[in-house]
Coordinates of C-alpha atoms in Angstrom, one line a residue:
Chain A
M5 CA 0.0 0.0 0.0
L6 CA 1.1 3.5 -0.8
Y7 CA 1.1 5.7 2.3
E8 CA -1.0 8.8 2.2
N9 CA 1.9 10.7 3.8
P10 CA 5.5 9.5 3.8
V11 CA 7.0 8.1 7.0
Y12 CA 10.3 9.9 7.8
R13 CA 12.5 7.3 9.5
I14 CA 15.4 9.0 11.1
M15 CA 18.6 7.0 10.8
G16 CA 21.2 8.7 13.0
D17 CA 22.2 12.4 12.8
R18 CA 22.9 12.6 9.1
S19 CA 20.4 10.4 7.2
I20 CA 16.7 9.7 6.8
L21 CA 14.6 7.2 5.0
V22 CA 11.6 8.7 3.3
E23 CA 9.3 5.6 3.3
L24 CA 6.5 5.8 0.8
G25 CA 4.7 2.5 1.2
D26 CA 4.8 -0.8 3.0
E27 CA 5.3 -3.3 0.2
I28 CA 7.4 -4.2 -2.9
S29 CA 5.2 -3.0 -5.7
L30 CA 5.5 -1.0 -9.0
T31 CA 3.3 1.8 -7.6
V32 CA 5.3 2.4 -4.5
N33 CA 8.6 2.0 -6.4
Q34 CA 7.6 4.5 -9.1
R35 CA 6.8 7.1 -6.4
V36 CA 10.3 6.5 -4.9
R37 CA 11.7 7.1 -8.4
E38 CA 9.7 10.2 -8.9
L39 CA 11.0 11.7 -5.6
F40 CA 14.5 10.5 -6.3
L41 CA 14.6 12.2 -9.7
T42 CA 12.9 15.4 -8.4
L43 CA 15.6 15.7 -5.7
D44 CA 18.2 15.2 -8.4
R45 CA 16.8 18.1 -10.3
H46 CA 16.3 20.5 -7.4
R47 CA 19.6 20.0 -5.6
I48 CA 19.1 20.8 -1.9
E49 CA 22.2 22.5 -0.3
G50 CA 23.6 20.1 2.3
V51 CA 22.3 16.9 0.7
V52 CA 25.3 14.6 0.2
E53 CA 23.6 11.8 -1.7
T54 CA 20.3 10.0 -2.3
I55 CA 19.8 6.3 -2.8
P56 CA 16.5 4.9 -4.1
C57 CA 15.3 1.5 -2.7
Y58 CA 12.2 -0.6 -3.1
R59 CA 9.9 1.6 -1.1
S60 CA 12.0 4.3 0.4
L61 CA 14.5 7.0 -0.6
H62 CA 17.6 7.2 1.6
I63 CA 18.8 10.8 1.9
I64 CA 22.3 11.4 3.4
Y65 CA 22.9 15.0 4.4
D66 CA 25.6 17.1 6.1
P67 CA 24.1 18.1 9.5
L68 CA 26.5 21.0 9.7
K69 CA 25.0 22.4 6.5
I70 CA 21.3 21.6 6.8
T71 CA 19.1 20.8 9.8
L72 CA 16.7 17.9 9.8
P73 CA 13.5 20.1 10.0
T74 CA 14.7 22.3 7.1
L75 CA 15.4 19.2 5.0
Q76 CA 12.0 17.7 5.8
D77 CA 10.3 21.0 4.9
R78 CA 12.2 21.1 1.6
I79 CA 11.2 17.6 0.8
K80 CA 7.5 18.3 1.7
G81 CA 7.7 21.4 -0.5
L82 CA 9.1 19.5 -3.5
R83 CA 6.5 16.7 -3.0
R84 CA 3.7 19.3 -3.4
T85 CA 5.1 20.2 -6.9
M86 CA 5.3 16.5 -8.0
N87 CA 2.7 15.3 -10.4
G88 CA 4.5 12.5 -12.2
A89 CA 4.5 14.5 -15.5
Q90 CA 8.2 15.4 -15.5
I91 CA 9.4 11.9 -14.9
P92 CA 11.1 10.4 -17.9
K93 CA 9.9 7.1 -19.3
P94 CA 12.0 4.2 -18.1
R95 CA 14.5 2.8 -20.6
T96 CA 14.4 -0.9 -21.7
L97 CA 17.7 -2.9 -21.6
K98 CA 18.1 -6.2 -23.3
I99 CA 20.5 -8.6 -21.6
P100 CA 21.8 -11.6 -23.5
V101 CA 22.1 -14.9 -21.5
I102 CA 23.6 -18.3 -22.2
Y103 CA 21.2 -20.5 -20.3
G104 CA 22.1 -23.9 -18.7
G105 CA 25.2 -26.0 -18.9
E106 CA 28.3 -24.8 -17.0
Y107 CA 26.9 -21.3 -17.1
G108 CA 23.6 -22.2 -15.5
P109 CA 24.3 -25.0 -13.1
D110 CA 20.8 -24.8 -11.4
L111 CA 18.7 -24.7 -14.6
L112 CA 17.8 -28.4 -14.4
W113 CA 17.1 -28.2 -10.6
V114 CA 14.7 -25.2 -11.2
A115 CA 13.0 -27.1 -14.0
R116 CA 12.6 -30.2 -11.9
Y117 CA 11.3 -28.1 -8.9
H118 CA 8.5 -26.7 -11.1
K119 CA 8.0 -30.0 -13.0
I120 CA 8.6 -28.3 -16.4
S121 CA 11.3 -28.6 -19.0
P122 CA 14.5 -26.5 -19.0
E123 CA 13.3 -25.0 -22.3
E124 CA 10.1 -23.9 -20.5
V125 CA 12.2 -22.2 -17.7
I126 CA 14.1 -20.3 -20.4
R127 CA 10.8 -19.4 -22.2
L128 CA 9.3 -18.1 -19.0
H129 CA 12.4 -16.2 -17.9
T130 CA 12.8 -14.5 -21.3
G131 CA 9.1 -13.9 -21.7
S132 CA 8.7 -11.3 -18.9
T133 CA 9.7 -7.7 -18.6
Y134 CA 11.4 -6.9 -15.3
Q135 CA 11.7 -3.7 -13.4
V136 CA 14.9 -2.6 -11.6
Y137 CA 13.5 -1.9 -8.2
M138 CA 16.8 -0.9 -6.7
I139 CA 20.6 -1.3 -6.9
G140 CA 22.3 -2.3 -3.7
F141 CA 24.0 -5.0 -1.7
A142 CA 27.0 -4.6 -3.9
A143 CA 28.2 -2.4 -6.8
G144 CA 26.0 -2.8 -9.8
Y145 CA 23.8 -5.4 -8.2
A146 CA 20.2 -4.8 -9.5
Y147 CA 17.2 -6.2 -7.7
M148 CA 14.7 -7.0 -10.5
G149 CA 11.3 -8.3 -10.3
T150 CA 9.0 -9.9 -10.5
V151 CA 9.4 -13.3 -12.1
P152 CA 6.3 -15.1 -13.3
E153 CA 4.5 -17.1 -10.7
A154 CA 5.5 -20.4 -12.3
L155 CA 9.2 -19.5 -11.8
V156 CA 9.2 -18.4 -8.2
T157 CA 11.9 -20.5 -6.7
P158 CA 13.4 -20.6 -3.2
R159 CA 17.1 -19.8 -2.7
R160 CA 19.6 -22.6 -2.5
K161 CA 19.7 -24.2 1.0
T162 CA 23.5 -23.8 1.0
P163 CA 24.7 -20.6 -0.7
R164 CA 27.7 -21.0 -3.0
T165 CA 30.9 -19.5 -1.8
I166 CA 31.8 -18.4 -5.4
V167 CA 29.3 -17.3 -8.0
P168 CA 31.0 -16.2 -11.2
K169 CA 30.6 -12.7 -12.5
G170 CA 27.7 -12.3 -14.9
S171 CA 25.7 -15.2 -13.4
V172 CA 21.9 -14.8 -13.8
G173 CA 19.9 -16.1 -10.9
I174 CA 16.5 -16.4 -9.4
G175 CA 15.8 -15.9 -5.7
Q176 CA 12.1 -16.2 -4.7
K177 CA 10.2 -13.6 -6.8
Q178 CA 13.4 -11.8 -7.8
T179 CA 15.9 -12.2 -10.6
G180 CA 19.2 -10.6 -11.2
V181 CA 22.8 -10.7 -12.4
Y182 CA 25.8 -11.0 -10.1
P183 CA 28.0 -8.1 -11.3
V184 CA 31.2 -9.4 -9.8
E185 CA 32.3 -12.8 -8.5
S186 CA 30.9 -13.2 -5.0
P187 CA 29.3 -15.6 -2.7
G188 CA 25.5 -16.0 -3.3
G189 CA 22.4 -18.1 -2.7
W190 CA 20.3 -17.6 -5.8
Q191 CA 19.5 -20.4 -8.2
I192 CA 21.9 -19.8 -11.2
I193 CA 20.2 -20.5 -14.5
G194 CA 22.6 -18.8 -16.9
R195 CA 25.3 -16.2 -17.5
T196 CA 25.5 -12.9 -19.4
P197 CA 28.7 -11.8 -21.1
L198 CA 27.6 -8.2 -20.5
K199 CA 29.6 -6.2 -17.9
L200 CA 27.1 -5.0 -15.4
F201 CA 29.8 -3.4 -13.2
D202 CA 32.8 -1.6 -14.7
P203 CA 34.4 0.8 -12.2
T204 CA 36.3 2.6 -15.0
R205 CA 33.1 3.8 -16.7
L206 CA 30.7 6.4 -15.6
P207 CA 28.1 5.4 -14.7
P208 CA 29.7 2.2 -13.6
T209 CA 26.6 0.1 -14.3
P210 CA 24.4 0.3 -17.4
L211 CA 21.3 -0.2 -15.2
E212 CA 19.4 2.4 -13.2
M213 CA 16.6 2.1 -10.7
G214 CA 13.4 2.2 -12.7
D215 CA 14.8 0.7 -15.9
L216 CA 13.0 -2.2 -17.6
V217 CA 14.9 -5.3 -18.5
R218 CA 14.4 -8.2 -20.8
F219 CA 16.6 -11.3 -21.1
F220 CA 17.1 -13.1 -24.3
P221 CA 19.0 -16.4 -25.0
I222 CA 22.2 -16.6 -27.0
R223 CA 24.5 -19.4 -27.9
E224 CA 28.0 -19.9 -26.3
E225 CA 29.6 -19.0 -29.6
E226 CA 28.1 -15.5 -29.5
M227 CA 29.7 -14.7 -26.2
A228 CA 32.7 -12.9 -27.5
H229 CA 30.5 -10.7 -29.7
W230 CA 28.6 -9.5 -26.6
Q231 CA 31.7 -9.0 -24.5
S232 CA 33.0 -6.2 -26.7
Chain B
M2 CA 54.8 17.0 -10.1
A3 CA 57.0 13.9 -10.2
V4 CA 55.8 10.5 -9.2
V5 CA 58.5 8.8 -7.1
E6 CA 58.6 5.2 -5.8
T7 CA 58.5 5.6 -2.0
L8 CA 57.8 2.3 -0.3
E9 CA 58.3 -1.4 -1.0
V10 CA 56.1 -3.8 0.9
L11 CA 58.3 -6.5 2.6
S12 CA 55.5 -8.1 4.5
P13 CA 51.8 -7.0 4.2
G14 CA 50.4 -8.3 7.5
P15 CA 46.9 -9.9 7.6
L16 CA 45.1 -6.9 6.1
T17 CA 46.6 -3.7 4.9
T18 CA 44.7 -1.6 2.3
V19 CA 44.9 1.8 0.7
Q20 CA 42.0 3.9 2.0
D21 CA 41.2 7.6 1.7
R22 CA 38.3 9.5 3.1
G23 CA 35.9 7.5 1.0
R24 CA 33.9 7.3 -2.2
F25 CA 30.7 9.3 -1.9
G26 CA 27.9 10.0 -4.3
Y27 CA 27.8 6.6 -6.0
G28 CA 25.4 4.8 -3.7
R29 CA 22.7 4.9 -6.4
Y30 CA 24.9 2.4 -8.4
G31 CA 25.3 0.2 -5.3
V32 CA 28.8 1.5 -4.8
A33 CA 29.8 1.6 -1.1
P34 CA 31.8 4.5 0.4
S35 CA 34.7 2.3 1.7
G36 CA 37.4 4.6 3.1
A37 CA 39.3 4.7 6.4
V38 CA 37.1 3.3 9.2
D39 CA 38.9 5.6 11.7
F40 CA 38.8 8.7 9.5
F41 CA 39.9 11.0 12.4
S42 CA 43.2 9.2 12.4
L43 CA 43.4 9.4 8.6
R44 CA 42.8 13.1 8.6
I45 CA 45.4 13.8 11.3
G46 CA 48.0 11.6 9.7
N47 CA 47.6 13.6 6.5
L48 CA 47.8 16.9 8.3
L49 CA 51.0 15.9 10.0
V50 CA 52.8 15.3 6.7
N51 CA 51.2 18.3 4.9
N52 CA 48.8 16.3 2.7
P53 CA 45.2 17.3 1.9
E54 CA 43.4 15.7 4.9
G55 CA 41.4 13.2 2.8
E56 CA 44.4 11.8 0.9
A57 CA 45.0 8.0 0.8
C58 CA 46.9 6.3 3.5
L59 CA 47.7 2.7 4.4
E60 CA 45.2 1.2 6.8
I61 CA 47.0 -1.4 8.8
T62 CA 44.9 -4.0 10.7
V63 CA 46.3 -5.3 14.0
L64 CA 49.9 -6.2 12.9
G65 CA 52.5 -7.4 10.5
L66 CA 53.2 -4.7 8.0
K67 CA 56.8 -4.2 7.1
V68 CA 57.9 -1.7 4.5
R69 CA 61.3 -0.4 3.2
A70 CA 61.8 3.2 2.1
L71 CA 62.9 3.6 -1.5
T72 CA 63.6 7.3 -1.2
D73 CA 63.9 9.9 1.5
L74 CA 60.4 10.8 2.7
V75 CA 58.2 12.0 5.5
I76 CA 55.7 9.7 7.2
A77 CA 53.3 9.8 10.1
I78 CA 51.5 7.0 12.0
T79 CA 48.2 7.6 13.7
G80 CA 45.4 5.4 15.1
A81 CA 46.0 2.2 16.9
D82 CA 49.3 1.6 18.6
L83 CA 50.7 -1.4 16.8
Q84 CA 54.2 -0.8 18.1
P85 CA 55.7 0.9 15.0
H86 CA 59.5 0.6 14.7
L87 CA 61.9 2.5 12.5
N88 CA 64.6 0.0 11.8
E89 CA 65.0 -1.4 15.4
E90 CA 63.9 1.7 17.3
P91 CA 60.4 2.3 18.6
L92 CA 58.8 5.2 16.7
K93 CA 56.5 7.8 18.2
M94 CA 53.0 7.9 17.0
W95 CA 51.1 11.1 16.1
H96 CA 54.5 12.6 15.0
S97 CA 55.9 13.1 11.5
H98 CA 59.2 11.4 10.9
F99 CA 61.9 11.6 8.3
L100 CA 62.6 8.2 6.7
R101 CA 65.9 7.8 4.9
K102 CA 66.2 5.6 1.8
A103 CA 66.6 1.9 2.8
D104 CA 65.1 2.5 6.3
T105 CA 62.5 -0.1 7.3
L106 CA 59.3 0.5 9.1
S107 CA 57.5 -2.4 10.9
F108 CA 54.5 -2.9 13.1
R109 CA 55.0 -5.5 15.8
G110 CA 51.5 -5.9 17.2
P111 CA 48.7 -4.2 19.0
R112 CA 49.1 -2.4 22.3
S113 CA 45.8 -0.6 21.9
G114 CA 43.3 -0.1 19.2
C115 CA 42.8 -2.1 16.0
R116 CA 43.8 0.0 12.9
A117 CA 46.8 2.2 12.4
Y118 CA 47.2 4.7 9.5
L119 CA 50.5 5.3 7.7
A120 CA 50.5 8.7 5.9
L121 CA 53.2 9.4 3.3
G122 CA 54.2 13.0 2.5
G123 CA 53.0 13.3 -1.1
G124 CA 50.3 10.7 -0.6
I125 CA 49.8 7.5 -2.6
S126 CA 49.9 8.0 -6.4
L127 CA 47.0 6.1 -7.8
S128 CA 44.3 7.1 -10.3
P129 CA 41.1 7.8 -8.4
I130 CA 38.2 5.6 -9.3
M131 CA 34.9 7.4 -8.9
E132 CA 36.8 10.2 -7.2
S133 CA 38.5 8.0 -4.6
K134 CA 41.6 5.9 -4.1
S135 CA 39.9 3.7 -1.5
T136 CA 40.0 -0.1 -1.9
N137 CA 36.7 -1.8 -2.3
L138 CA 37.6 -5.4 -1.4
F139 CA 34.1 -6.9 -2.2
S140 CA 33.8 -5.5 -5.7
R141 CA 37.6 -5.6 -6.3
F142 CA 38.5 -2.1 -7.4
G143 CA 40.3 1.0 -6.1
G144 CA 43.5 1.0 -4.2
L145 CA 46.0 -1.5 -5.5
E146 CA 44.0 -3.5 -8.1
G147 CA 41.1 -3.7 -5.6
R148 CA 43.0 -5.9 -3.2
A149 CA 44.9 -5.9 0.0
L150 CA 48.7 -5.2 -0.1
K151 CA 51.0 -8.1 -0.7
G152 CA 54.8 -8.6 -0.5
G153 CA 56.7 -6.9 -3.3
D154 CA 54.1 -4.2 -3.9
I155 CA 55.6 -0.8 -4.6
L156 CA 53.9 2.4 -3.6
S157 CA 54.6 5.8 -5.2
S158 CA 54.0 9.3 -4.1
D159 CA 53.8 12.7 -5.7
S160 CA 57.0 14.7 -5.2
P161 CA 57.8 13.4 -1.7
H162 CA 60.9 15.6 -1.5
L163 CA 58.6 18.6 -1.4
Y164 CA 57.1 17.3 1.9
L165 CA 60.4 16.7 3.8
K166 CA 60.1 20.0 5.7
A167 CA 57.0 18.6 7.4
R168 CA 59.2 16.3 9.5
G169 CA 59.3 16.7 13.3
R170 CA 55.8 17.8 13.8
A171 CA 53.6 16.5 16.6
V172 CA 50.0 16.5 17.6
D173 CA 49.5 18.0 21.1
Q174 CA 49.2 15.2 23.6
R175 CA 45.7 16.4 24.7
W176 CA 44.2 15.6 21.3
I177 CA 45.5 12.1 21.0
P178 CA 42.6 9.6 21.6
S179 CA 43.0 6.7 23.9
Y180 CA 41.5 3.4 22.9
P181 CA 39.9 1.5 25.9
K182 CA 38.8 -2.1 25.8
N183 CA 35.4 -1.1 27.1
W184 CA 33.7 1.3 24.7
A185 CA 30.9 3.7 25.2
L186 CA 29.2 4.6 21.9
R187 CA 26.7 7.4 21.7
F188 CA 23.6 6.7 19.5
A189 CA 20.1 7.8 18.6
F190 CA 17.3 5.3 18.4
G191 CA 15.9 4.5 14.9
P192 CA 15.0 3.9 12.1
Q193 CA 13.2 0.8 13.3
D194 CA 13.3 0.9 17.1
D195 CA 9.5 0.7 17.0
H196 CA 9.9 -2.9 15.8
F197 CA 11.5 -4.0 19.2
T198 CA 9.8 -4.8 22.4
E199 CA 10.4 -2.4 25.4
E200 CA 12.4 -5.2 26.9
G201 CA 14.5 -5.5 23.7
K202 CA 15.2 -1.7 23.8
R203 CA 16.1 -1.9 27.5
A204 CA 18.4 -4.8 26.8
F205 CA 20.1 -2.7 24.1
L206 CA 20.4 0.3 26.4
H207 CA 21.7 -1.4 29.6
S208 CA 23.7 -4.4 28.4
S209 CA 27.4 -4.8 27.6
F210 CA 28.1 -6.5 24.3
E211 CA 31.2 -8.5 23.4
V212 CA 32.8 -7.9 20.0
T213 CA 33.1 -11.2 18.1
P214 CA 36.0 -12.3 15.9
Q215 CA 33.8 -12.2 12.9
S216 CA 34.1 -8.4 12.9
D217 CA 35.8 -6.8 9.9
R218 CA 35.6 -3.8 7.6
T219 CA 32.0 -4.6 6.8
G220 CA 30.7 -4.5 10.4
V221 CA 31.4 -4.7 14.1
R222 CA 29.6 -7.9 15.2
L223 CA 28.4 -8.0 18.8
A224 CA 27.2 -10.8 21.1
G225 CA 25.0 -10.2 24.1
P226 CA 21.4 -10.6 25.2
V227 CA 18.9 -11.3 22.3
L228 CA 17.2 -8.0 21.3
Q229 CA 13.6 -9.1 21.0
T230 CA 11.3 -7.9 18.3
K231 CA 7.5 -7.5 18.7
P232 CA 5.5 -10.6 18.0
G233 CA 4.8 -11.4 14.4
M234 CA 7.8 -9.7 13.0
E235 CA 9.6 -11.5 10.2
D236 CA 13.4 -12.0 10.4
S237 CA 14.1 -9.5 7.6
I238 CA 12.6 -6.3 6.3
I239 CA 12.3 -5.0 2.7
S240 CA 15.9 -4.0 1.7
E241 CA 16.6 -0.4 2.2
G242 CA 19.4 2.1 2.6
V243 CA 21.9 1.8 5.5
I244 CA 24.7 4.1 6.6
S245 CA 27.9 3.5 8.6
G246 CA 27.0 3.4 12.3
T247 CA 23.6 1.8 11.8
I248 CA 23.0 -1.0 14.2
Q249 CA 21.1 -3.8 12.4
V250 CA 19.7 -6.8 14.2
P251 CA 19.3 -10.0 12.2
G252 CA 16.9 -12.8 13.2
D253 CA 19.3 -14.1 15.9
G254 CA 18.8 -10.8 17.8
Q255 CA 22.6 -10.1 17.9
P256 CA 23.5 -6.6 16.8
I257 CA 25.9 -5.7 14.0
I258 CA 27.2 -2.1 13.6
I259 CA 27.4 -1.6 9.9
L260 CA 30.6 0.0 8.6
A261 CA 31.1 1.7 5.2
E262 CA 31.2 -1.4 2.8
T263 CA 27.6 -1.5 1.8
V264 CA 24.7 0.9 1.0
T265 CA 21.7 -1.4 1.6
G266 CA 20.6 -4.1 3.9
G267 CA 17.6 -6.3 4.7
Y268 CA 17.6 -6.3 8.5
R269 CA 15.8 -4.0 10.9
K270 CA 17.9 -1.4 12.6
I271 CA 17.4 -0.5 16.2
A272 CA 19.7 2.5 16.5
T273 CA 22.5 4.5 14.8
V274 CA 25.8 5.5 16.3
I275 CA 26.3 9.3 16.0
T276 CA 28.7 10.7 13.4
A277 CA 31.1 12.1 16.0
D278 CA 31.7 8.6 17.3
L279 CA 32.2 6.8 14.0
P280 CA 36.0 7.0 14.0
L281 CA 36.0 4.9 17.2
L282 CA 34.4 2.0 15.3
G283 CA 37.7 1.6 13.5
Q284 CA 39.5 0.9 16.8
I285 CA 37.1 -1.6 18.3
K286 CA 38.6 -5.1 18.2
P287 CA 37.4 -8.6 18.9
G288 CA 37.3 -9.3 22.6
D289 CA 36.5 -5.7 23.5
T290 CA 33.1 -4.8 25.0
V291 CA 30.7 -2.1 23.9
H292 CA 27.8 -0.4 25.6
F293 CA 25.5 2.2 24.2
Q294 CA 24.5 5.7 25.5
E295 CA 21.5 7.5 24.1
V296 CA 21.8 11.1 23.0
S297 CA 19.4 13.5 21.3
V298 CA 19.9 14.7 17.8
D299 CA 20.9 18.1 19.2
E300 CA 23.6 16.5 21.4
A301 CA 24.8 14.5 18.4
L302 CA 25.2 17.7 16.4
Q303 CA 27.0 19.4 19.3
A304 CA 29.4 16.4 19.6
L305 CA 30.1 16.6 15.8
R306 CA 30.8 20.4 16.1
E307 CA 33.2 19.7 19.0
A308 CA 35.0 16.9 17.0
E309 CA 35.4 19.3 14.0
A310 CA 36.6 22.0 16.4
I311 CA 39.4 19.6 17.7
I312 CA 40.5 18.9 14.2
E313 CA 40.5 22.7 13.5
R314 CA 42.7 23.2 16.5
I315 CA 45.1 20.5 15.5
R316 CA 45.3 22.0 12.1
G317 CA 46.0 25.4 13.5
G318 CA 48.7 24.0 15.8
L319 CA 50.5 22.3 13.0
R320 CA 50.2 25.4 10.8
D321 CA 52.0 27.4 13.5
E322 CA 54.8 24.8 13.6
S323 CA 55.2 24.8 9.8
I324 CA 55.7 28.6 9.9
D325 CA 58.6 27.9 12.4
L326 CA 60.0 25.3 10.0
D327 CA 59.9 27.7 7.1
R328 CA 62.0 30.3 8.8

């Protein structure tokens, strides 16, 4: 549910969470995006950075430059001017994936879990458009959702200590790509040759909160083409 | 500006990384701030050798670093007392020293605190990534190839000879922090203290917590009484922003003070350590104990102003000394 009025959750002496709803939903997330982009456009003196999440915007400020009441007043003022009109349409990104085999070691497990064929898993995964709800946990790690009901899969009982960079996984209703090699508990069904985190580029990830994503299957031989 | 090789790493110790004041403004891409955990010591180390105060230093964890000077340079060591030695002689902390080419600098183990900072006159020459030289170990970038230092690494500095006159400076004794084994950290409740029972909040306020060996640059992990949540609360919450100093409580009820290596988290947070006390988090080590003292937002702000005023006075004191040096 979208709150009628935001809940301002105070986190210490230099940050607040402006919470706009109590659930993971497109409606709430789009309002977070709207507030995030509005604050980007109207820079408030003393705001250090803003980080959009599922249902809240995290605002970090310099308490020596702006007081909390002033900051809250400014946010309230900006919210009154928001009508959704100035918000740019989300972009759609297409992410190539090699499904199964050594690149997607859990594809067969996921298929068996849902009693469908691996081809059907791929068809379902590539058949939906996903929304980037937030980027967090690690650099370039986009939380995308939601996967079709028929593909909602629990996390692995034992997380892997090493998940290779580019691995595409499913964890409950979410899907996503591991931007760097890291430990992880999602079911890995494929791998993308695209770099989703490159610290030498600005921005370091091609994905932004609010973007729409579609996955499409490629063959192993096409990998090199997509790496460039 | 000439880039000159200044230090060769003979032995890296368990964890020595390049850290500056941190990488800010990239949280929207999931990029954590990283940076020196004890940024007070980082700033003072830099001031002692005449660097900009946010310049990169080596953050040395507990013990073991040994380096050799490849040229004449000025250094300063601040933060934890890890028994620094210049060749075989103990070296004073919170002072700037002249190192002659081929001198060795070693750290023999902790006497107090957890992390020492080694500042080099002329800084550490590295291309900033997203405006910072800090090492991000999880995502493997920044610092030296995104990793901890290893034997054989060479560090370079910008025109170290221009900083030699900054030798022989000292921080006035009264500004040097002491690092106890029992820590009092000031905090404000929130953002989710309303998820905890009154008993849970009381336990947080009145208990002493032990720092566990699992603590690292990602968080100070504590063990103590279980901080109970209200009935019906799930173990996790919808992931949201976190900031260093936030105290999150996973399902086991044992608090973790988040440091600067992540920007989001999925656990509820009972309270947040005030900004003025954040540098202390860098000096808490496993086996220490921690208790918490509630303050108001106004008191937190006052404490931050006082902390900045101390740095201003140290800066002023060092400036007066450098005028003497110039004469």
